[in-house]
mmCIF file of C-alpha atoms in Angstrom:
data_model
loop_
_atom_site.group_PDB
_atom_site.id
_atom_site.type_symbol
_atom_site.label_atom_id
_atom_site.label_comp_id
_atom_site.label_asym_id
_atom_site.label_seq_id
_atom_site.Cartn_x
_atom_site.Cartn_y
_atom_site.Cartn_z
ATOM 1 C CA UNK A 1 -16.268 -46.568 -5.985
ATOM 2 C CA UNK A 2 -12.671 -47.436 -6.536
ATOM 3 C CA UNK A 3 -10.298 -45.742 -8.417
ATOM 4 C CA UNK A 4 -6.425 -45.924 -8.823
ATOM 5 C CA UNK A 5 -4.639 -43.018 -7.923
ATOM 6 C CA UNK A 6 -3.973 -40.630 -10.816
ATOM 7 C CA UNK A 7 -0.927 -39.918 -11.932
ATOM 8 C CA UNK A 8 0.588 -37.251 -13.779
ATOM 9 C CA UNK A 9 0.729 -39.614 -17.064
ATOM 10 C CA UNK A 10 -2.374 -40.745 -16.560
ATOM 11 C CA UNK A 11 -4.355 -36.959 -16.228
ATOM 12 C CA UNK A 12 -1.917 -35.743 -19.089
ATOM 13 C CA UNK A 13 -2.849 -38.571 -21.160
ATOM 14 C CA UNK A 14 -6.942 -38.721 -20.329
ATOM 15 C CA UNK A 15 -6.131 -34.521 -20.850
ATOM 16 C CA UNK A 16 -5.363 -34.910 -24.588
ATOM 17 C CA UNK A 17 -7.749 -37.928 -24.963
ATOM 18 C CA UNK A 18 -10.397 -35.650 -24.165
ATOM 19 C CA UNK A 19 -10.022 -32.672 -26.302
ATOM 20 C CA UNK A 20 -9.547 -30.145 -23.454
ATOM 21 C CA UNK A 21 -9.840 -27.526 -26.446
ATOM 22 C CA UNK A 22 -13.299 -27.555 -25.674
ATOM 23 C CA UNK A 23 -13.001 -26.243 -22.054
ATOM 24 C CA UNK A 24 -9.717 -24.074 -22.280
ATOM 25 C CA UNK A 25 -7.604 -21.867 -24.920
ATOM 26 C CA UNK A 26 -4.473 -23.814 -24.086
ATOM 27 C CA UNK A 27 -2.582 -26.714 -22.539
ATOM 28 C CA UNK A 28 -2.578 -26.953 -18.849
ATOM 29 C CA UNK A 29 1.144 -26.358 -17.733
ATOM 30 C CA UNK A 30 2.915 -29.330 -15.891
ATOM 31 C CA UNK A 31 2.638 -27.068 -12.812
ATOM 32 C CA UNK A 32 -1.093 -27.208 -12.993
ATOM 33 C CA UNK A 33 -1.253 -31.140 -13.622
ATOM 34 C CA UNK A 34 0.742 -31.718 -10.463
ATOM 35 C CA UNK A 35 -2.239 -29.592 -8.806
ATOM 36 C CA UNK A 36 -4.860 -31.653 -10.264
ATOM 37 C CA UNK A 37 -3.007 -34.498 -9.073
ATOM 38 C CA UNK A 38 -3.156 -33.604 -5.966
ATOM 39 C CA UNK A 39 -6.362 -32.614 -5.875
ATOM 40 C CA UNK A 40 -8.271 -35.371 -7.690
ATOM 41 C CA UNK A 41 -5.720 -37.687 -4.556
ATOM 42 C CA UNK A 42 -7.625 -35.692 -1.794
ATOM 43 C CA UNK A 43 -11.279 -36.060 -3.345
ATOM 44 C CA UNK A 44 -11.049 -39.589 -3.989
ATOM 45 C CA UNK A 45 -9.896 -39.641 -0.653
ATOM 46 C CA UNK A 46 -12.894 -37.456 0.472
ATOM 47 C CA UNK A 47 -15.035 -39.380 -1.590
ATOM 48 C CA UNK A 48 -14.222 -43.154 -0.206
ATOM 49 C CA UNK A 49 -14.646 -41.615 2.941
ATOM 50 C CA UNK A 50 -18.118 -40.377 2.244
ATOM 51 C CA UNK A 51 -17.269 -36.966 2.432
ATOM 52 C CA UNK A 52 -19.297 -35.764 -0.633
ATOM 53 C CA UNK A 53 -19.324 -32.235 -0.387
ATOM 54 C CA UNK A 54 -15.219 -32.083 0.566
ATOM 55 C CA UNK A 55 -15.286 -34.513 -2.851
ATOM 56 C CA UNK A 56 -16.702 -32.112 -4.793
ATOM 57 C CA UNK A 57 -15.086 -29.325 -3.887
ATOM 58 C CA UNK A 58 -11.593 -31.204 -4.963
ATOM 59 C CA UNK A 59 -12.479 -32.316 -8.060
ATOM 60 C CA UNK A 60 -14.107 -29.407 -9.135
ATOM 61 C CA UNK A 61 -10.182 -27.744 -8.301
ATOM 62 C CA UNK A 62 -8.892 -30.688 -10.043
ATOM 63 C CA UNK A 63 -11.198 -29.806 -13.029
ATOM 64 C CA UNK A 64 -10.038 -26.234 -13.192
ATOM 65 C CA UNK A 65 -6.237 -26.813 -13.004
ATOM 66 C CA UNK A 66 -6.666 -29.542 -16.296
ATOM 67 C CA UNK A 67 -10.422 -29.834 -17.544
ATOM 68 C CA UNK A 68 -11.263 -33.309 -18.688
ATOM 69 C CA UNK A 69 -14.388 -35.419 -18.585
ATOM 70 C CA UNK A 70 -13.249 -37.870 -15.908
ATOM 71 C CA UNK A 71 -12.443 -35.778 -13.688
ATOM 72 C CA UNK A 72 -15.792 -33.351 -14.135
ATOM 73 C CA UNK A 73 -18.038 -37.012 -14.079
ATOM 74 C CA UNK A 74 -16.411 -37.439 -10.556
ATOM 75 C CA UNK A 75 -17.385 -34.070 -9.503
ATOM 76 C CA UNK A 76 -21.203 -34.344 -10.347
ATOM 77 C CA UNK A 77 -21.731 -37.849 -9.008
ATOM 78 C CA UNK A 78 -20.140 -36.319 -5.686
ATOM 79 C CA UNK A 79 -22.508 -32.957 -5.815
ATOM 80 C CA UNK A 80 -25.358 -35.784 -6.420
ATOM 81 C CA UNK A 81 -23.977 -37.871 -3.581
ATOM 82 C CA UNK A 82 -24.008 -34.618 -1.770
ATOM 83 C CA UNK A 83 -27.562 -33.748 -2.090
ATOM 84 C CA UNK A 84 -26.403 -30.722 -3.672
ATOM 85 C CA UNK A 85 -29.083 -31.191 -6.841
ATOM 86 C CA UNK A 86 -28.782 -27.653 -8.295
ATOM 87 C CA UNK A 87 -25.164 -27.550 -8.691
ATOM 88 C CA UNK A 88 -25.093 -31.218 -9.748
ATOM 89 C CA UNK A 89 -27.391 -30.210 -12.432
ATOM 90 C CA UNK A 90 -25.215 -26.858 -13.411
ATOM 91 C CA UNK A 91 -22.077 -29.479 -13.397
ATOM 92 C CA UNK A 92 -24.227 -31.814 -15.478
ATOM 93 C CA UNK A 93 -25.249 -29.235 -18.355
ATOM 94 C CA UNK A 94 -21.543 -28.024 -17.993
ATOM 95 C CA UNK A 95 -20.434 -31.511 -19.026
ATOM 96 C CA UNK A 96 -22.849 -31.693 -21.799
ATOM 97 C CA UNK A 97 -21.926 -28.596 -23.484
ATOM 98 C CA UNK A 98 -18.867 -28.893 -22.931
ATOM 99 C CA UNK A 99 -18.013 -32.447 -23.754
ATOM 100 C CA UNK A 100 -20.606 -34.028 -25.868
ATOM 101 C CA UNK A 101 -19.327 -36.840 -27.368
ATOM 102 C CA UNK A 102 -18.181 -37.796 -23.984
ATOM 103 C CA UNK A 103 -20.547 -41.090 -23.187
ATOM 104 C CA UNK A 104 -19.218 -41.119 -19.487
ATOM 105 C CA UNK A 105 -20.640 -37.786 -19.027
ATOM 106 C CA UNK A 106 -23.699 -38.200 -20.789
ATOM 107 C CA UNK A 107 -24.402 -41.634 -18.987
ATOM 108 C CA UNK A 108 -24.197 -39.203 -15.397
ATOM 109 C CA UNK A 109 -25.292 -36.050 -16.788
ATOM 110 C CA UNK A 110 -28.312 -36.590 -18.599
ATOM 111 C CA UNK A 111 -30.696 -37.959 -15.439
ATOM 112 C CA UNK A 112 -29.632 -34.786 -13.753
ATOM 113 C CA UNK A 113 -30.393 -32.474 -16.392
ATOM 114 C CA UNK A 114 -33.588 -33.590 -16.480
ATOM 115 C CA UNK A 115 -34.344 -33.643 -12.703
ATOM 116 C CA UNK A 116 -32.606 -29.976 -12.976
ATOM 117 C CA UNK A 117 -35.379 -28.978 -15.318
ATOM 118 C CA UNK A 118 -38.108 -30.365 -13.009
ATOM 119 C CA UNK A 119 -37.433 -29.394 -9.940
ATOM 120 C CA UNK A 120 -34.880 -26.045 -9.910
ATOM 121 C CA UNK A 121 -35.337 -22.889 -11.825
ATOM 122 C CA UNK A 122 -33.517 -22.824 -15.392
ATOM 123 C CA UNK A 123 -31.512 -19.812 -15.814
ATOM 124 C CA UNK A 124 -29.778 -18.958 -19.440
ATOM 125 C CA UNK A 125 -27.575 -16.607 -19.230
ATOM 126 C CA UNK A 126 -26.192 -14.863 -21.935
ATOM 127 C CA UNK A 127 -22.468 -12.279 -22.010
ATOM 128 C CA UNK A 128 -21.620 -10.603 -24.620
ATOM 129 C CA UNK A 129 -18.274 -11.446 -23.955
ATOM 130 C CA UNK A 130 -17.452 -14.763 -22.126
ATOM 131 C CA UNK A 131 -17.555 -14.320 -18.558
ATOM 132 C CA UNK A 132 -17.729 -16.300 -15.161
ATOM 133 C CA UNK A 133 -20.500 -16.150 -12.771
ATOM 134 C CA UNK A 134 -21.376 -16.581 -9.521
ATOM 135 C CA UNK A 135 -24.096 -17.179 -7.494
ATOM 136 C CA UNK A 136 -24.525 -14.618 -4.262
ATOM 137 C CA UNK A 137 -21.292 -15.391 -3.631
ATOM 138 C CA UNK A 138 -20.951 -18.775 -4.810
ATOM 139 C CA UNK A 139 -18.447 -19.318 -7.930
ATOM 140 C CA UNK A 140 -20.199 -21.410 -11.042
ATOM 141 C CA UNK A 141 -17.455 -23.901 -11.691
ATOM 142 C CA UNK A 142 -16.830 -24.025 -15.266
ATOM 143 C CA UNK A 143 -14.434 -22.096 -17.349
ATOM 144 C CA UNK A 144 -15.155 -18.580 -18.522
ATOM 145 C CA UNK A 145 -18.397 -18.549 -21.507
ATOM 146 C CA UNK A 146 -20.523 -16.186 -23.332
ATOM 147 C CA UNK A 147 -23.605 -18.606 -22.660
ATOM 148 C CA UNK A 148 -24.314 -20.743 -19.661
ATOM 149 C CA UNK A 149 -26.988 -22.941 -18.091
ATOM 150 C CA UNK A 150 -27.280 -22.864 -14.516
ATOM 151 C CA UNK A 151 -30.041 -24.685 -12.548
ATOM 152 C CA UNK A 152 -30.869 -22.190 -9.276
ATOM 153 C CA UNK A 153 -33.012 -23.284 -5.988
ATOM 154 C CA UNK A 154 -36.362 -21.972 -6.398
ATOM 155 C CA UNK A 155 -36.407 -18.364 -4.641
ATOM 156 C CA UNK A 156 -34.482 -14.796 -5.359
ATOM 157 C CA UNK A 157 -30.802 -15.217 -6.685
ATOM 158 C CA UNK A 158 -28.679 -12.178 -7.353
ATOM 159 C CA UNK A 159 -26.464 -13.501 -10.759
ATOM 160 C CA UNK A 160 -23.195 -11.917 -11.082
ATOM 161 C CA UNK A 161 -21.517 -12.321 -14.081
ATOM 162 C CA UNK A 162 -17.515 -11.518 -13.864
ATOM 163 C CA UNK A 163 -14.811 -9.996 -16.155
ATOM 164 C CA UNK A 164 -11.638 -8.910 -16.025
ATOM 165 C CA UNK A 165 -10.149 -5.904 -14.577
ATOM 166 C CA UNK A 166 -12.576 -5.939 -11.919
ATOM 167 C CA UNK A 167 -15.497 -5.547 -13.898
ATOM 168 C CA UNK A 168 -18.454 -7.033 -12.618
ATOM 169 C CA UNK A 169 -22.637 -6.672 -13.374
ATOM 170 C CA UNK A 170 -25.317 -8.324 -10.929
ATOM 171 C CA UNK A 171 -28.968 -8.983 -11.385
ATOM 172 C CA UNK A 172 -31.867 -10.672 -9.288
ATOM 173 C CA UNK A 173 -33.626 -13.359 -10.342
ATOM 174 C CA UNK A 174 -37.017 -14.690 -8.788
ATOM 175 C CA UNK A 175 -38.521 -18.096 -9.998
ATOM 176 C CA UNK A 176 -40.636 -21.545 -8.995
ATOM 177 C CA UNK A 177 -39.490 -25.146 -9.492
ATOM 178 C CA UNK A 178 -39.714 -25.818 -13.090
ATOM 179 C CA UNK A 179 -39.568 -22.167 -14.390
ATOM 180 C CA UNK A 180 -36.813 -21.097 -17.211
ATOM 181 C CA UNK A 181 -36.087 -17.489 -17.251
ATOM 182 C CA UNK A 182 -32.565 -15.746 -19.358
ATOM 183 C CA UNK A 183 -30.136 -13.067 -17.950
ATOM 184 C CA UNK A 184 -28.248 -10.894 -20.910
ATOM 185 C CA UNK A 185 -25.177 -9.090 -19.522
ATOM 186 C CA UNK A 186 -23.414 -6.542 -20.988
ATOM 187 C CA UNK A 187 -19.254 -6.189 -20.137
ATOM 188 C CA UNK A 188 -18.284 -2.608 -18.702
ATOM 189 C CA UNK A 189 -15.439 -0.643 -20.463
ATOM 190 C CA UNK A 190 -12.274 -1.777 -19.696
ATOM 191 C CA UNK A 191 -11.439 1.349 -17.305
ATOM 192 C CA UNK A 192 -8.930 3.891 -18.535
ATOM 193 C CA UNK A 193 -5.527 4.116 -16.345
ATOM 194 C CA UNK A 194 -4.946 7.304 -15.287
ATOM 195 C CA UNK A 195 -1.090 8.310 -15.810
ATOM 196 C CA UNK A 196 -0.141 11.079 -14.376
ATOM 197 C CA UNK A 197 2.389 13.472 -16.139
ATOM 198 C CA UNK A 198 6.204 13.598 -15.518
ATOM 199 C CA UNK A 199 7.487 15.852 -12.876
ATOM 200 C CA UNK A 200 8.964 18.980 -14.394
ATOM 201 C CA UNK A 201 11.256 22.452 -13.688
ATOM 202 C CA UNK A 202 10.529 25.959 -13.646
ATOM 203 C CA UNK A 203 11.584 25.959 -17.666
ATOM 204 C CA UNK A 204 9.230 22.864 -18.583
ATOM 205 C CA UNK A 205 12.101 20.734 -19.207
ATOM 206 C CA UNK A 206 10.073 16.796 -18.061
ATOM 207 C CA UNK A 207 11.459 14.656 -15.951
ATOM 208 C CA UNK A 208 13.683 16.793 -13.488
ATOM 209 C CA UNK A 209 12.442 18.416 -10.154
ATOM 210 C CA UNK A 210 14.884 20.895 -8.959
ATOM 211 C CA UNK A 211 12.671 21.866 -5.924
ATOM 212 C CA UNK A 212 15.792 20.204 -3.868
ATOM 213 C CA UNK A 213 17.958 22.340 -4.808
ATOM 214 C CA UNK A 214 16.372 25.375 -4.911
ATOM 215 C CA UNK A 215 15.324 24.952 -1.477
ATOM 216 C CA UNK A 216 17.584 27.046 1.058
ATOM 217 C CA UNK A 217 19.672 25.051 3.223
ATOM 218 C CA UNK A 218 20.336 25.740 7.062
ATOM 219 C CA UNK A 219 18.599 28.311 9.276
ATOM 220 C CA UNK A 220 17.093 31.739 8.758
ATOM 221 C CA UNK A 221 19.478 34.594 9.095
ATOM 222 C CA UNK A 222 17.342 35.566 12.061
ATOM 223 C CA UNK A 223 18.433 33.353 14.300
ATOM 224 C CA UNK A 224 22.054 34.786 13.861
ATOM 225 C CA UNK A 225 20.522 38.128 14.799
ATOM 226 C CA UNK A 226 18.786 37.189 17.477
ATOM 227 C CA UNK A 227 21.860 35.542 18.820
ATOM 228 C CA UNK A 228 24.127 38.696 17.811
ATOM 229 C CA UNK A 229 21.706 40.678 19.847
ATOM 230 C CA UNK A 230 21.880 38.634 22.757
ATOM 231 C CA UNK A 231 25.123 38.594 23.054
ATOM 232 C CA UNK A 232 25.078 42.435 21.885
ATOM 233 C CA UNK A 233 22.978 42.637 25.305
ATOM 234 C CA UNK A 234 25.077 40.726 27.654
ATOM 235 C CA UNK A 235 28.177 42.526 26.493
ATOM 236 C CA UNK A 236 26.750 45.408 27.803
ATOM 237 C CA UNK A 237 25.774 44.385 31.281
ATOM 238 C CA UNK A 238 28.847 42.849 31.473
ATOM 239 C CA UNK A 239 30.398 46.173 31.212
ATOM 240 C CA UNK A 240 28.419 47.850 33.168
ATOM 241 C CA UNK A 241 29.197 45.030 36.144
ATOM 242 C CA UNK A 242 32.742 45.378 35.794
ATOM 243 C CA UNK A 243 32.154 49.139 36.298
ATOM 244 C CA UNK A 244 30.387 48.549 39.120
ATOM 245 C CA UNK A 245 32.810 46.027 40.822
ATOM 246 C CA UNK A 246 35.806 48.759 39.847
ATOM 247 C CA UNK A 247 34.029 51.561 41.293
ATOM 248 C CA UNK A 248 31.235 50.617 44.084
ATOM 249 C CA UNK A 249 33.093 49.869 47.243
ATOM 250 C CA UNK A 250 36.531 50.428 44.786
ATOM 251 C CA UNK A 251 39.687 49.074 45.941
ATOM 252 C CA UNK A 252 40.684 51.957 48.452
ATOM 253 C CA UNK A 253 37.308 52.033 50.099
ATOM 254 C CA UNK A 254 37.710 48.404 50.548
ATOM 255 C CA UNK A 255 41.132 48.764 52.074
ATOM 256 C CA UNK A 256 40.231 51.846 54.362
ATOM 257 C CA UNK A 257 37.295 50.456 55.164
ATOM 258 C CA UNK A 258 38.476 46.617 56.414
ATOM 259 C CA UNK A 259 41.618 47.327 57.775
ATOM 260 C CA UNK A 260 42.203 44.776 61.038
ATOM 261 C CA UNK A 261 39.140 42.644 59.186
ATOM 262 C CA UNK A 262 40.631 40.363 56.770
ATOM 263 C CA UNK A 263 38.099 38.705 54.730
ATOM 264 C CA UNK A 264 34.694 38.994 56.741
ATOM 265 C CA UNK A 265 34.866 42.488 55.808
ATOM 266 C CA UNK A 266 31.339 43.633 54.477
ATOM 267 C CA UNK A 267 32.888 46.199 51.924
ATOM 268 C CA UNK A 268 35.227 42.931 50.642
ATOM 269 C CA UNK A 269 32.812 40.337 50.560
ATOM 270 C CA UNK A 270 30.498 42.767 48.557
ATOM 271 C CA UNK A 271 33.281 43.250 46.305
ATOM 272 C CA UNK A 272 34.005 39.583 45.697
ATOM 273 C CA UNK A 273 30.276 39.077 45.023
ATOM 274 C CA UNK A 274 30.296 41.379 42.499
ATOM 275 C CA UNK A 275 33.802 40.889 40.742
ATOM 276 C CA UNK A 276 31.585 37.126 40.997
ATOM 277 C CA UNK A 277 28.992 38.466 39.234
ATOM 278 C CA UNK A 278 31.257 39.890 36.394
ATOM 279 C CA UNK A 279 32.793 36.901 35.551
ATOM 280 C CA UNK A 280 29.854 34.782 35.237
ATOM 281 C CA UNK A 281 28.577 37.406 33.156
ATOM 282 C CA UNK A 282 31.652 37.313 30.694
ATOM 283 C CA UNK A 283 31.210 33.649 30.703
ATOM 284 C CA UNK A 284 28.101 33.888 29.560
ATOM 285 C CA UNK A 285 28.740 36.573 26.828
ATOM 286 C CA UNK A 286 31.546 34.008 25.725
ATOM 287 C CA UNK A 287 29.274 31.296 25.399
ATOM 288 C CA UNK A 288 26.628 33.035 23.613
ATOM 289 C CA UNK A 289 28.790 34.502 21.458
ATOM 290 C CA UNK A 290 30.820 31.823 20.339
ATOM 291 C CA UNK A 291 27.378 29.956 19.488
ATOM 292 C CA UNK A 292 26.087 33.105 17.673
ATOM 293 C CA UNK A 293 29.160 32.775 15.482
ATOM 294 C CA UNK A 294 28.733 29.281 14.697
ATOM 295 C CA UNK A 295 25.141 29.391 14.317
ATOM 296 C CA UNK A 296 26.187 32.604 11.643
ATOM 297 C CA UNK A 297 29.191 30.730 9.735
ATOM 298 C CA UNK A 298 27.770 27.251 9.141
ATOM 299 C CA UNK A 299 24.311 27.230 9.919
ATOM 300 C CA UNK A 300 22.434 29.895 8.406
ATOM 301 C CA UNK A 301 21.500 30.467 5.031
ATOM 302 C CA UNK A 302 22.592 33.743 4.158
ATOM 303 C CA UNK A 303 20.977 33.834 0.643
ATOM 304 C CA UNK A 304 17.337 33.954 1.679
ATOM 305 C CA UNK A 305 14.991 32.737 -0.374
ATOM 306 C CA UNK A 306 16.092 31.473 -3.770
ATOM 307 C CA UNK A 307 13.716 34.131 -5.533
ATOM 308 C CA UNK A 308 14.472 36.751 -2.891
ATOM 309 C CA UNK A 309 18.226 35.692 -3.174
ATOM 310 C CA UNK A 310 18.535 36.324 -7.034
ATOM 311 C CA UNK A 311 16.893 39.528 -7.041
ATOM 312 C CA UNK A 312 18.773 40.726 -4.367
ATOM 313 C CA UNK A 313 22.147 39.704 -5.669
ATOM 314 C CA UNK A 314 21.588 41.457 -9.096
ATOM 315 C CA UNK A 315 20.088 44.597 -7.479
ATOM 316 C CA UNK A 316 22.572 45.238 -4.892
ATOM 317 C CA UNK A 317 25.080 42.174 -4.961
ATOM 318 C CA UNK A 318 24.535 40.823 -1.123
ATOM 319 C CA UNK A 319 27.670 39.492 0.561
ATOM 320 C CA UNK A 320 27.292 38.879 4.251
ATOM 321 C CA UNK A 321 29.902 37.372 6.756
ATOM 322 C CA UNK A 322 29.226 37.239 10.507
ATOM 323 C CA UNK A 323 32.310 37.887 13.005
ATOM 324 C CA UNK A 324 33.060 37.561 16.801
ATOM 325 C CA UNK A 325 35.873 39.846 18.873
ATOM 326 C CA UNK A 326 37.259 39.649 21.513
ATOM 327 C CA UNK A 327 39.607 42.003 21.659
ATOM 328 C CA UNK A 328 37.884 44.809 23.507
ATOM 329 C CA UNK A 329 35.619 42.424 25.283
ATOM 330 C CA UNK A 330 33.441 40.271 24.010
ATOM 331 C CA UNK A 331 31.659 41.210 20.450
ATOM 332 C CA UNK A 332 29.836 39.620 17.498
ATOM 333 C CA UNK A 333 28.106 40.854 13.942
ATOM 334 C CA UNK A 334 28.300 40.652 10.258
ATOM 335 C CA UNK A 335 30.219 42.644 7.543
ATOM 336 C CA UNK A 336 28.962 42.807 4.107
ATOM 337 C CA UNK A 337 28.386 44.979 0.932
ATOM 338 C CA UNK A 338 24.907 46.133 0.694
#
């Protein structure tokens, strides 16, 4: 076998020659000629090389990018070559119906059709819409038909015939050598797309969610309060340290009590501990406090929930401000109108 390699010209020109109408609704794009190009290159490349089944596979691709009869003749002398006798046969009755005034395809196809006949297991199948098929998982080349014959191995086959939108029917198929049985499939529904409705408010108004903004910002108001009564709490033992210090040894008892000492006097080191004491204690008051009131003026959602928030504004107008002191020691809470 020797062929010239095909050009773009050439395939467009053998294209139209041919009538591709039979095969295909419309004129392969120049995109897809440059495929079939390439792939009718590679399987007469296959093909000198005496790599029949590689052959076929190529111009079989070639066929689908830009059907034409040279191209499809190619493709069942290599499934011949390849021993491959029921898909030879498929390709051959493919070539007939599809092309029959071609007299290169007839000239390969007929001898096959016949051998098909004798020694494979005829299979008409029949879609009431046009439809591809495969065979287990093995595509059918050909383009897309309500009827096909396809020449099976004798044995079980499950037929699957193919449409869009993923819609797909199987069935089994038992037969000997010689046998013709028909398949009739029937196309599924095209299945319905569910669309879901728009997103919409409290007052049914579509396309707005105002869940956002409805949702409170910052923290709950009992975190403030749980800070306000920490520090409420420290405050107070603060107090009752510096108390302590003042009174328990007291100054004079200290100074009666160490004179000729100095500093590693009991009663004065007792008193430093706890004056100590006290001041770490108003340092931690501080501290808590000052985060209480930070936590209370710019973290925490004062308004509650947003339900919660508009009831209780119209039934009792809620204003609440937390506030930290220092003036008589340290202090925090919130002022408001309730």
């Amino acid at each position: 076998m020797n062929h010239r390699p095909l050009t773009i010209g050439a395939i467009l020109a053998v294209v139209t020659a041919a009538g591709i109408a039979h095969a295909a609704d419309t004129a392969p794009s120049v995109e897809d000629i440059k495929a079939a190009e390439s792939d009718f290159n590679k399987g007469r490349e296959a093909y000198k090389a005496t790599n029949y089944v590689e052959a076929a596979e190529y111009f079989e691709s070639a066929d689908s990018h830009a059907p034409n009869d040279r191209v499809l003749e190619l493709a069942i002398n290599a499934r011949d070559k390849a021993g491959h006798i029921d898909r030879a046969a498929t390709l051959a009755q493919y070539g007939l119906d599809t092309y029959p005034n071609s007299e290169r395809v007839r000239k390969v196809a007929s001898p096959l059709v016949d051998r098909g006949r004798a020694e494979m297991l005829q299979v008409t199948i029949q879609c009431d819409e046009a439809c591809s098929l495969l065979d287990g998982t093995r595509l059918v080349h050909g383009a897309a038909a309500q009827r096909r014959v396809v020449y099976l191995t004798p044995g079980d086959h499950t037929v699957r015939a193919v449409w869009s939108d993923d819609r797909a029917v199987s069935k089994n198929v038992t037969g000997k050598a010689g046998e013709s049985q028909t398949l009739d499939f029937r196309a599924p529904p095209i299945p319905k797309k569910v669309e879901l409705p728009p997103p919409t408010t409290g007052t049914g108004a579509p396309g707005m969610d105002r869940g956002a903004e409805q949702k409170p910002f910052g923290l709950p108001p009992l975190y403030f309060w749980i800070g306000a009564g920490t520090t409420a709490a420290l405050g107070g033992v603060t107090v009752w340290s510096g108390i302590d210090t003042l009174n328990n040894p007291g100054k004079d008892k200290v100074e009666r009590g160490c004179v000729g000492q100095g500093t590693s006097c009991s009663l004065y080191k007792d008193g430093k501990a706890k004056e100590l004491r006290t001041n770490l204690l108003i340092g931690a008051t501080s501290v808590v406090g000052v985060a209480t009131a930070i936590v209370g003026l710019f973290a925490t959602d004062w308004r509650g929930e947003p339900e919660k928030e508009e009831k209780a504004t119209a039934k009792r107008g809620l204003n609440v401000s937390p506030w930290v002191s220092y003036h008589y020691g340290p202090s925090i809470g919130a002022t408001g109108r309730f």
